[in-house]
Amino acid sequence: MPLTLKSLALGFGLTAAIFVLFSFAGHLFFLEGRRPFQLNFTGGAALGLLLGLLNHRILRAPKSKAVTAMALTAVPGMLIMAAVGSHFAVFFPDLNPSLDKVFGSLMLWFYGFALVGALWSARSS
């Protein structure tokens, strides 16, 4: 399977996993206070960076293609999660609708760190 299709398939699968995670366990992420907020963004950065660093291995692609592969993996998630964020209360009726901005920021944070990880990975080749 070509790298483009593998990357997009991984992106759609990851998006589905994130959606399911927030659908069933979203109330565990959005707790009151500064500490849970900081932990969410620290975890998002760490998981995104890890995904970016390992994406070329997951897809069995050369390190020189790490950035392209990660960009193609991130695009479906960024587009779909932007749509989800704009209709947050519809997709996550059990969560406070005012959390849409936090959710959107967390998604951008995660995918941004994934792209940074891929850049770092490609540069070290």
N, CA, C and O atoms as a DFTB+ gen file, in Angstrom:
500 C
 N C O
     1  1       0.859      -1.176       0.000
     2  2       0.000       0.000       0.000
     3  2       0.905       1.239       0.000
     4  3       1.886       1.290       0.742
     5  1       0.580       2.229      -0.825
     6  2       1.397       3.443      -0.867
     7  2       1.376       4.198       0.469
     8  3       0.423       4.115       1.244
     9  1       2.457       4.931       0.702
    10  2       2.609       5.688       1.949
    11  2       1.450       6.662       2.166
    12  3       0.988       6.833       3.295
    13  1       0.987       7.292       1.109
    14  2      -0.118       8.248       1.244
    15  2      -1.355       7.575       1.833
    16  3      -1.966       8.096       2.766
    17  1      -1.716       6.434       1.293
    18  2      -2.905       5.736       1.786
    19  2      -2.706       5.210       3.202
    20  3      -3.624       5.268       4.020
    21  1      -1.513       4.698       3.495
    22  2      -1.245       4.212       4.859
    23  2      -1.324       5.355       5.859
    24  3      -1.882       5.198       6.946
    25  1      -0.772       6.498       5.496
    26  2      -0.791       7.659       6.398
    27  2      -2.214       8.143       6.643
    28  3      -2.602       8.407       7.781
    29  1      -2.989       8.258       5.568
    30  2      -4.375       8.703       5.714
    31  2      -5.201       7.697       6.511
    32  3      -6.035       8.088       7.327
    33  1      -4.973       6.408       6.281
    34  2      -5.687       5.374       7.036
    35  2      -5.352       5.467       8.519
    36  3      -6.240       5.362       9.365
    37  1      -4.071       5.662       8.838
    38  2      -3.676       5.839      10.238
    39  2      -4.329       7.082      10.822
    40  3      -4.774       7.072      11.970
    41  1      -4.386       8.155      10.034
    42  2      -5.013       9.396      10.493
    43  2      -6.487       9.223      10.803
    44  3      -6.964       9.709      11.829
    45  1      -7.220       8.537       9.932
    46  2      -8.642       8.297      10.182
    47  2      -8.839       7.371      11.381
    48  3      -9.753       7.575      12.180
    49  1      -7.987       6.359      11.508
    50  2      -8.079       5.455      12.655
    51  2      -7.795       6.170      13.967
    52  3      -8.492       5.962      14.960
    53  1      -6.777       7.007      13.968
    54  2      -6.429       7.784      15.160
    55  2      -7.554       8.754      15.520
    56  3      -7.880       8.930      16.694
    57  1      -8.136       9.375      14.512
    58  2      -9.256      10.288      14.737
    59  2     -10.439       9.550      15.363
    60  3     -11.065      10.049      16.298
    61  1     -10.733       8.378      14.850
    62  2     -11.828       7.578      15.408
    63  2     -11.533       7.204      16.860
    64  3     -12.424       7.246      17.708
    65  1     -10.285       6.838      17.145
    66  2      -9.905       6.473      18.515
    67  2     -10.040       7.665      19.460
    68  3     -10.527       7.515      20.581
    69  1      -9.616       8.840      19.018
    70  2      -9.737      10.046      19.844
    71  2     -11.214      10.361      20.098
    72  3     -11.606      10.691      21.218
    73  1     -12.018      10.255      19.051
    74  2     -13.451      10.530      19.192
    75  2     -14.100       9.570      20.194
    76  3     -14.877       9.997      21.048
    77  1     -13.787       8.292      20.091
    78  2     -14.340       7.299      21.015
    79  2     -13.855       7.581      22.438
    80  3     -14.632       7.498      23.389
    81  1     -12.575       7.912      22.581
    82  2     -12.018       8.215      23.895
    83  2     -12.774       9.365      24.563
    84  3     -13.159       9.265      25.728
    85  1     -12.985      10.452      23.823
    86  2     -13.679      11.600      24.407
    87  2     -15.177      11.348      24.562
    88  3     -15.814      11.932      25.439
    89  1     -15.745      10.485      23.722
    90  2     -17.159      10.162      23.863
    91  2     -17.449       9.419      25.162
    92  3     -18.438       9.692      25.843
    93  1     -16.573       8.480      25.493
    94  2     -16.818       7.643      26.663
    95  2     -16.099       8.117      27.929
    96  3     -16.566       7.862      29.039
    97  1     -14.973       8.801      27.769
    98  2     -14.192       9.190      28.946
    99  2     -13.872      10.683      28.971
   100  3     -12.959      11.105      29.681
   101  1     -14.602      11.476      28.218
   102  2     -14.347      12.918      28.179
   103  2     -14.462      13.585      29.535
   104  3     -13.735      14.530      29.840
   105  1     -15.386      13.084      30.348
   106  2     -15.575      13.666      31.681
   107  2     -14.334      13.483      32.560
   108  3     -14.168      14.210      33.539
   109  1     -13.475      12.544      32.235
   110  2     -12.237      12.336      33.000
   111  2     -11.132      13.315      32.591
   112  3     -10.181      13.528      33.343
   113  1     -11.257      13.906      31.409
   114  2     -10.254      14.850      30.923
   115  2     -10.530      16.271      31.362
   116  3      -9.606      17.028      31.660
   117  1     -11.790      16.632      31.403
   118  2     -12.158      18.010      31.668
   119  2     -12.608      18.178      33.117
   120  3     -13.799      18.287      33.408
   121  1     -11.644      18.196      34.000
   122  2     -11.910      18.386      35.418
   123  2     -11.608      19.836      35.783
   124  3     -10.827      20.503      35.105
   125  1     -12.218      20.311      36.837
   126  2     -12.002      21.686      37.288
   127  2     -10.595      21.837      37.867
   128  3     -10.051      20.908      38.465
   129  1     -10.033      22.997      37.682
   130  2      -8.749      23.312      38.300
   131  2      -7.611      23.406      37.302
   132  3      -7.723      22.997      36.146
   133  1      -6.532      23.950      37.783
   134  2      -5.353      24.174      36.953
   135  2      -4.582      22.890      36.694
   136  3      -4.097      22.671      35.584
   137  1      -4.464      22.041      37.705
   138  2      -3.653      20.816      37.583
   139  2      -4.161      19.870      36.483
   140  3      -3.354      19.423      35.667
   141  1      -5.465      19.546      36.426
   142  2      -5.935      18.686      35.337
   143  2      -5.690      19.293      33.952
   144  3      -5.359      18.585      33.001
   145  1      -5.858      20.607      33.857
   146  2      -5.605      21.306      32.595
   147  2      -4.150      21.131      32.175
   148  3      -3.861      20.811      31.022
   149  1      -3.241      21.343      33.120
   150  2      -1.811      21.195      32.837
   151  2      -1.466      19.752      32.478
   152  3      -0.660      19.511      31.579
   153  1      -2.070      18.795      33.173
   154  2      -1.817      17.386      32.873
   155  2      -2.330      17.001      31.484
   156  3      -1.669      16.247      30.769
   157  1      -3.498      17.511      31.099
   158  2      -4.029      17.245      29.754
   159  2      -3.074      17.730      28.678
   160  3      -2.785      17.008      27.724
   161  1      -2.591      18.938      28.832
   162  2      -1.721      19.490      27.800
   163  2      -0.326      18.878      27.834
   164  3       0.315      18.761      26.789
   165  1       0.153      18.489      28.994
   166  2       1.432      17.786      29.068
   167  2       1.306      16.413      28.420
   168  3       2.179      15.999      27.657
   169  1       0.222      15.709      28.724
   170  2      -0.017      14.402      28.117
   171  2      -0.215      14.501      26.617
   172  3       0.293      13.668      25.867
   173  1      -0.948      15.510      26.173
   174  2      -1.154      15.722      24.737
   175  2       0.148      15.984      24.011
   176  3       0.373      15.469      22.916
   177  1       1.011      16.790      24.627
   178  2       2.315      17.066      24.023
   179  2       3.168      15.802      23.959
   180  3       3.787      15.515      22.934
   181  1       3.198      15.058      25.045
   182  2       4.019      13.840      25.085
   183  2       3.522      12.799      24.085
   184  3       4.320      12.196      23.367
   185  1       2.213      12.587      24.034
   186  2       1.671      11.601      23.094
   187  2       1.849      12.045      21.646
   188  3       2.163      11.229      20.780
   189  1       1.651      13.325      21.382
   190  2       1.865      13.851      20.035
   191  2       3.304      13.721      19.604
   192  3       3.585      13.291      18.485
   193  1       4.231      14.093      20.490
   194  2       5.654      13.980      20.175
   195  2       6.038      12.528      19.915
   196  3       6.783      12.235      18.979
   197  1       5.534      11.630      20.735
   198  2       5.813      10.203      20.563
   199  2       5.270       9.709      19.218
   200  3       5.951       8.974      18.502
   201  1       4.058      10.109      18.885
   202  2       3.498       9.725      17.590
   203  2       4.366      10.245      16.448
   204  3       4.648       9.515      15.497
   205  1       4.783      11.484      16.539
   206  2       5.626      12.063      15.493
   207  2       6.967      11.368      15.365
   208  3       7.458      11.154      14.257
   209  1       7.561      11.016      16.496
   210  2       8.856      10.345      16.464
   211  2       8.760       8.920      15.920
   212  3       9.697       8.426      15.292
   213  1       7.625       8.264      16.162
   214  2       7.473       6.855      15.773
   215  2       6.639       6.653      14.509
   216  3       6.511       5.522      14.038
   217  1       6.076       7.710      13.957
   218  2       5.166       7.575      12.819
   219  2       5.825       6.860      11.638
   220  3       5.199       6.005      11.010
   221  1       7.062       7.194      11.333
   222  2       7.719       6.533      10.194
   223  2       7.918       5.038      10.460
   224  3       7.900       4.235       9.526
   225  1       8.106       4.664      11.721
   226  2       8.229       3.241      12.054
   227  2       6.880       2.539      11.982
   228  3       6.782       1.420      11.478
   229  1       5.843       3.198      12.486
   230  2       4.494       2.628      12.438
   231  2       4.097       2.353      10.990
   232  3       3.511       1.315      10.682
   233  1       4.422       3.295      10.104
   234  2       4.045       3.188       8.698
   235  2       5.102       2.479       7.849
   236  3       4.903       2.272       6.652
   237  1       6.207       2.114       8.457
   238  2       7.323       1.470       7.746
   239  2       7.777       2.329       6.559
   240  3       7.870       1.871       5.421
   241  1       8.049       3.570       6.878
   242  2       8.491       4.535       5.872
   243  2       9.910       4.978       6.202
   244  3      10.314       4.915       7.364
   245  1      10.667       5.419       5.222
   246  2      12.004       5.940       5.518
   247  2      11.920       7.222       6.349
   248  3      10.945       7.969       6.262
   249  1      12.950       7.463       7.151
   250  2      12.958       8.667       8.001
   251  2      12.842       9.941       7.179
   252  3      12.292      10.936       7.650
   253  1      13.351       9.917       5.968
   254  2      13.288      11.110       5.124
   255  2      11.840      11.462       4.746
   256  3      11.565      12.598       4.358
   257  1      10.936      10.521       4.854
   258  2       9.517      10.756       4.549
   259  2       8.679      10.953       5.805
   260  3       7.451      10.982       5.728
   261  1       9.324      11.088       6.959
   262  2       8.613      11.190       8.237
   263  2       7.678      12.393       8.283
   264  3       6.559      12.282       8.783
   265  1       8.116      13.531       7.775
   266  2       7.298      14.741       7.842
   267  2       6.079      14.612       6.928
   268  3       4.966      14.956       7.325
   269  1       6.284      14.123       5.726
   270  2       5.170      13.918       4.800
   271  2       4.166      12.935       5.383
   272  3       2.958      13.168       5.348
   273  1       4.678      11.837       5.919
   274  2       3.802      10.815       6.502
   275  2       3.006      11.383       7.667
   276  3       1.809      11.119       7.783
   277  1       3.654      12.163       8.533
   278  2       2.951      12.726       9.692
   279  2       1.945      13.773       9.257
   280  3       0.854      13.849       9.823
   281  1       2.284      14.582       8.264
   282  2       1.341      15.587       7.779
   283  2       0.087      14.914       7.237
   284  3      -1.028      15.363       7.504
   285  1       0.266      13.845       6.479
   286  2      -0.885      13.121       5.932
   287  2      -1.659      12.389       7.021
   288  3      -2.863      12.175       6.885
   289  1      -0.993      12.010       8.081
   290  2      -1.676      11.385       9.212
   291  2      -2.471      12.434       9.994
   292  3      -3.569      12.149      10.471
   293  1      -1.928      13.628      10.124
   294  2      -2.559      14.681      10.926
   295  2      -3.752      15.339      10.238
   296  3      -4.688      15.768      10.913
   297  1      -3.734      15.426       8.919
   298  2      -4.778      16.162       8.204
   299  2      -6.187      15.656       8.499
   300  3      -7.047      16.473       8.829
   301  1      -6.475      14.355       8.399
   302  2      -7.850      13.929       8.701
   303  2      -8.291      14.301      10.116
   304  3      -9.417      14.751      10.325
   305  1      -7.405      14.111      11.074
   306  2      -7.746      14.434      12.454
   307  2      -7.990      15.908      12.667
   308  3      -8.940      16.291      13.350
   309  1      -7.144      16.739      12.093
   310  2      -7.309      18.176      12.274
   311  2      -8.612      18.666      11.633
   312  3      -9.317      19.494      12.211
   313  1      -8.925      18.161      10.459
   314  2     -10.148      18.589       9.786
   315  2     -11.398      18.086      10.505
   316  3     -12.339      18.843      10.740
   317  1     -11.393      16.810      10.847
   318  2     -12.573      16.238      11.500
   319  2     -12.750      16.813      12.895
   320  3     -13.874      17.124      13.290
   321  1     -11.674      16.962      13.648
   322  2     -11.791      17.498      15.006
   323  2     -12.172      18.978      14.993
   324  3     -12.770      19.464      15.953
   325  1     -11.839      19.697      13.933
   326  2     -12.308      21.080      13.812
   327  2     -13.829      21.100      13.653
   328  3     -14.512      21.936      14.243
   329  1     -14.348      20.175      12.854
   330  2     -15.801      20.078      12.691
   331  2     -16.465      19.640      13.989
   332  3     -17.520      20.156      14.357
   333  1     -15.852      18.695      14.677
   334  2     -16.389      18.233      15.966
   335  2     -16.384      19.385      16.977
   336  3     -17.358      19.584      17.704
   337  1     -15.298      20.128      17.018
   338  2     -15.197      21.250      17.953
   339  2     -16.219      22.334      17.683
   340  3     -16.705      22.979      18.612
   341  1     -16.550      22.540      16.410
   342  2     -17.522      23.584      16.095
   343  2     -18.951      23.169      16.448
   344  3     -19.837      24.018      16.552
   345  1     -19.175      21.871      16.631
   346  2     -20.477      21.350      17.054
   347  2     -20.295      20.464      18.287
   348  3     -20.867      19.378      18.388
   349  1     -19.497      20.952      19.202
   350  2     -19.076      20.182      20.369
   351  2     -20.255      19.596      21.144
   352  3     -20.232      18.422      21.515
   353  1     -21.274      20.401      21.386
   354  2     -22.431      19.949      22.184
   355  2     -23.217      18.853      21.481
   356  3     -23.862      18.036      22.138
   357  1     -23.172      18.826      20.152
   358  2     -23.875      17.790      19.397
   359  2     -23.127      16.462      19.510
   360  3     -23.740      15.415      19.720
   361  1     -21.812      16.508      19.371
   362  2     -21.010      15.288      19.392
   363  2     -20.770      14.760      20.808
   364  3     -20.680      13.551      21.022
   365  1     -20.667      15.676      21.766
   366  2     -20.417      15.282      23.155
   367  2     -21.485      15.898      24.061
   368  3     -21.188      16.826      24.813
   369  1     -22.713      15.403      24.003
   370  2     -23.809      16.022      24.760
   371  2     -23.635      15.924      26.282
   372  3     -24.234      16.705      27.021
   373  1     -22.835      14.987      26.747
   374  2     -22.643      14.838      28.196
   375  2     -21.598      15.792      28.767
   376  3     -21.442      15.889      29.984
   377  1     -20.888      16.491      27.897
   378  2     -19.844      17.411      28.355
   379  2     -20.346      18.852      28.289
   380  3     -21.251      19.174      27.519
   381  1     -19.750      19.699      29.098
   382  2     -20.088      21.117      29.123
   383  2     -19.742      21.735      27.763
   384  3     -18.595      21.639      27.327
   385  1     -20.708      22.368      27.084
   386  2     -20.448      22.936      25.758
   387  2     -19.356      24.007      25.745
   388  3     -18.758      24.263      24.700
   389  1     -19.096      24.624      26.872
   390  2     -18.060      25.665      26.911
   391  2     -16.649      25.076      26.816
   392  3     -15.674      25.823      26.733
   393  1     -16.533      23.758      26.826
   394  2     -15.223      23.109      26.717
   395  2     -14.758      22.963      25.271
   396  3     -13.694      22.397      25.017
   397  1     -15.543      23.467      24.327
   398  2     -15.180      23.329      22.920
   399  2     -13.832      23.954      22.595
   400  3     -13.073      23.411      21.793
   401  1     -13.529      25.092      23.212
   402  2     -12.255      25.760      22.952
   403  2     -11.084      24.972      23.530
   404  3     -10.021      24.889      22.914
   405  1     -11.277      24.406      24.694
   406  2     -10.232      23.598      25.321
   407  2      -9.980      22.346      24.472
   408  3      -8.833      21.964      24.242
   409  1     -11.052      21.722      24.015
   410  2     -10.932      20.539      23.169
   411  2     -10.175      20.875      21.881
   412  3      -9.249      20.160      21.498
   413  1     -10.570      21.957      21.217
   414  2      -9.899      22.368      19.980
   415  2      -8.428      22.684      20.208
   416  3      -7.574      22.307      19.406
   417  1      -8.139      23.370      21.294
   418  2      -6.744      23.689      21.614
   419  2      -5.934      22.433      21.891
   420  3      -4.784      22.317      21.466
   421  1      -6.534      21.504      22.598
   422  2      -5.849      20.252      22.908
   423  2      -5.552      19.464      21.640
   424  3      -4.484      18.862      21.524
   425  1      -6.477      19.459      20.693
   426  2      -6.257      18.752      19.428
   427  2      -5.143      19.417      18.618
   428  3      -4.286      18.724      18.069
   429  1      -5.143      20.732      18.537
   430  2      -4.069      21.438      17.828
   431  2      -2.721      21.210      18.499
   432  3      -1.708      21.027      17.824
   433  1      -2.713      21.221      19.809
   434  2      -1.509      20.993      20.598
   435  2      -0.944      19.599      20.282
   436  3       0.247      19.452      20.007
   437  1      -1.814      18.582      20.324
   438  2      -1.412      17.201      20.060
   439  2      -0.829      17.064      18.649
   440  3       0.271      16.539      18.479
   441  1      -1.557      17.530      17.654
   442  2      -1.091      17.388      16.276
   443  2       0.126      18.266      15.993
   444  3       0.981      17.886      15.193
   445  1       0.216      19.412      16.623
   446  2       1.408      20.248      16.476
   447  2       2.650      19.551      16.998
   448  3       3.696      19.571      16.349
   449  1       2.540      18.936      18.164
   450  2       3.685      18.211      18.706
   451  2       4.004      16.972      17.876
   452  3       5.165      16.572      17.786
   453  1       2.988      16.362      17.269
   454  2       3.237      15.226      16.381
   455  2       4.063      15.673      15.173
   456  3       4.982      14.973      14.750
   457  1       3.733      16.827      14.628
   458  2       4.508      17.351      13.499
   459  2       5.927      17.733      13.915
   460  3       6.874      17.524      13.157
   461  1       6.075      18.287      15.106
   462  2       7.415      18.600      15.619
   463  2       8.235      17.318      15.777
   464  3       9.413      17.289      15.423
   465  1       7.624      16.271      16.301
   466  2       8.314      14.988      16.447
   467  2       8.764      14.436      15.108
   468  3       9.870      13.906      14.995
   469  1       7.917      14.555      14.090
   470  2       8.281      14.081      12.757
   471  2       9.424      14.909      12.174
   472  3      10.330      14.365      11.542
   473  1       9.380      16.220      12.386
   474  2      10.483      17.075      11.919
   475  2      11.792      16.688      12.602
   476  3      12.838      16.606      11.959
   477  1      11.721      16.457      13.883
   478  2      12.899      16.059      14.653
   479  2      13.424      14.711      14.151
   480  3      14.630      14.525      13.988
   481  1      12.518      13.792      13.914
   482  2      12.874      12.459      13.443
   483  2      13.538      12.527      12.070
   484  3      14.565      11.886      11.848
   485  1      12.964      13.294      11.154
   486  2      13.504      13.412       9.799
   487  2      14.858      14.122       9.801
   488  3      15.745      13.801       9.009
   489  1      14.995      15.071      10.686
   490  2      16.248      15.839      10.738
   491  2      17.398      14.985      11.269
   492  3      18.554      15.212      10.912
   493  1      17.093      14.022      12.104
   494  2      18.149      13.200      12.686
   495  2      18.586      12.061      11.752
   496  3      19.433      11.246      12.119
   497  1      18.008      12.007      10.549
   498  2      18.400      10.933       9.626
   499  2      19.616      11.301       8.796
   500  3      20.068      10.504       7.974
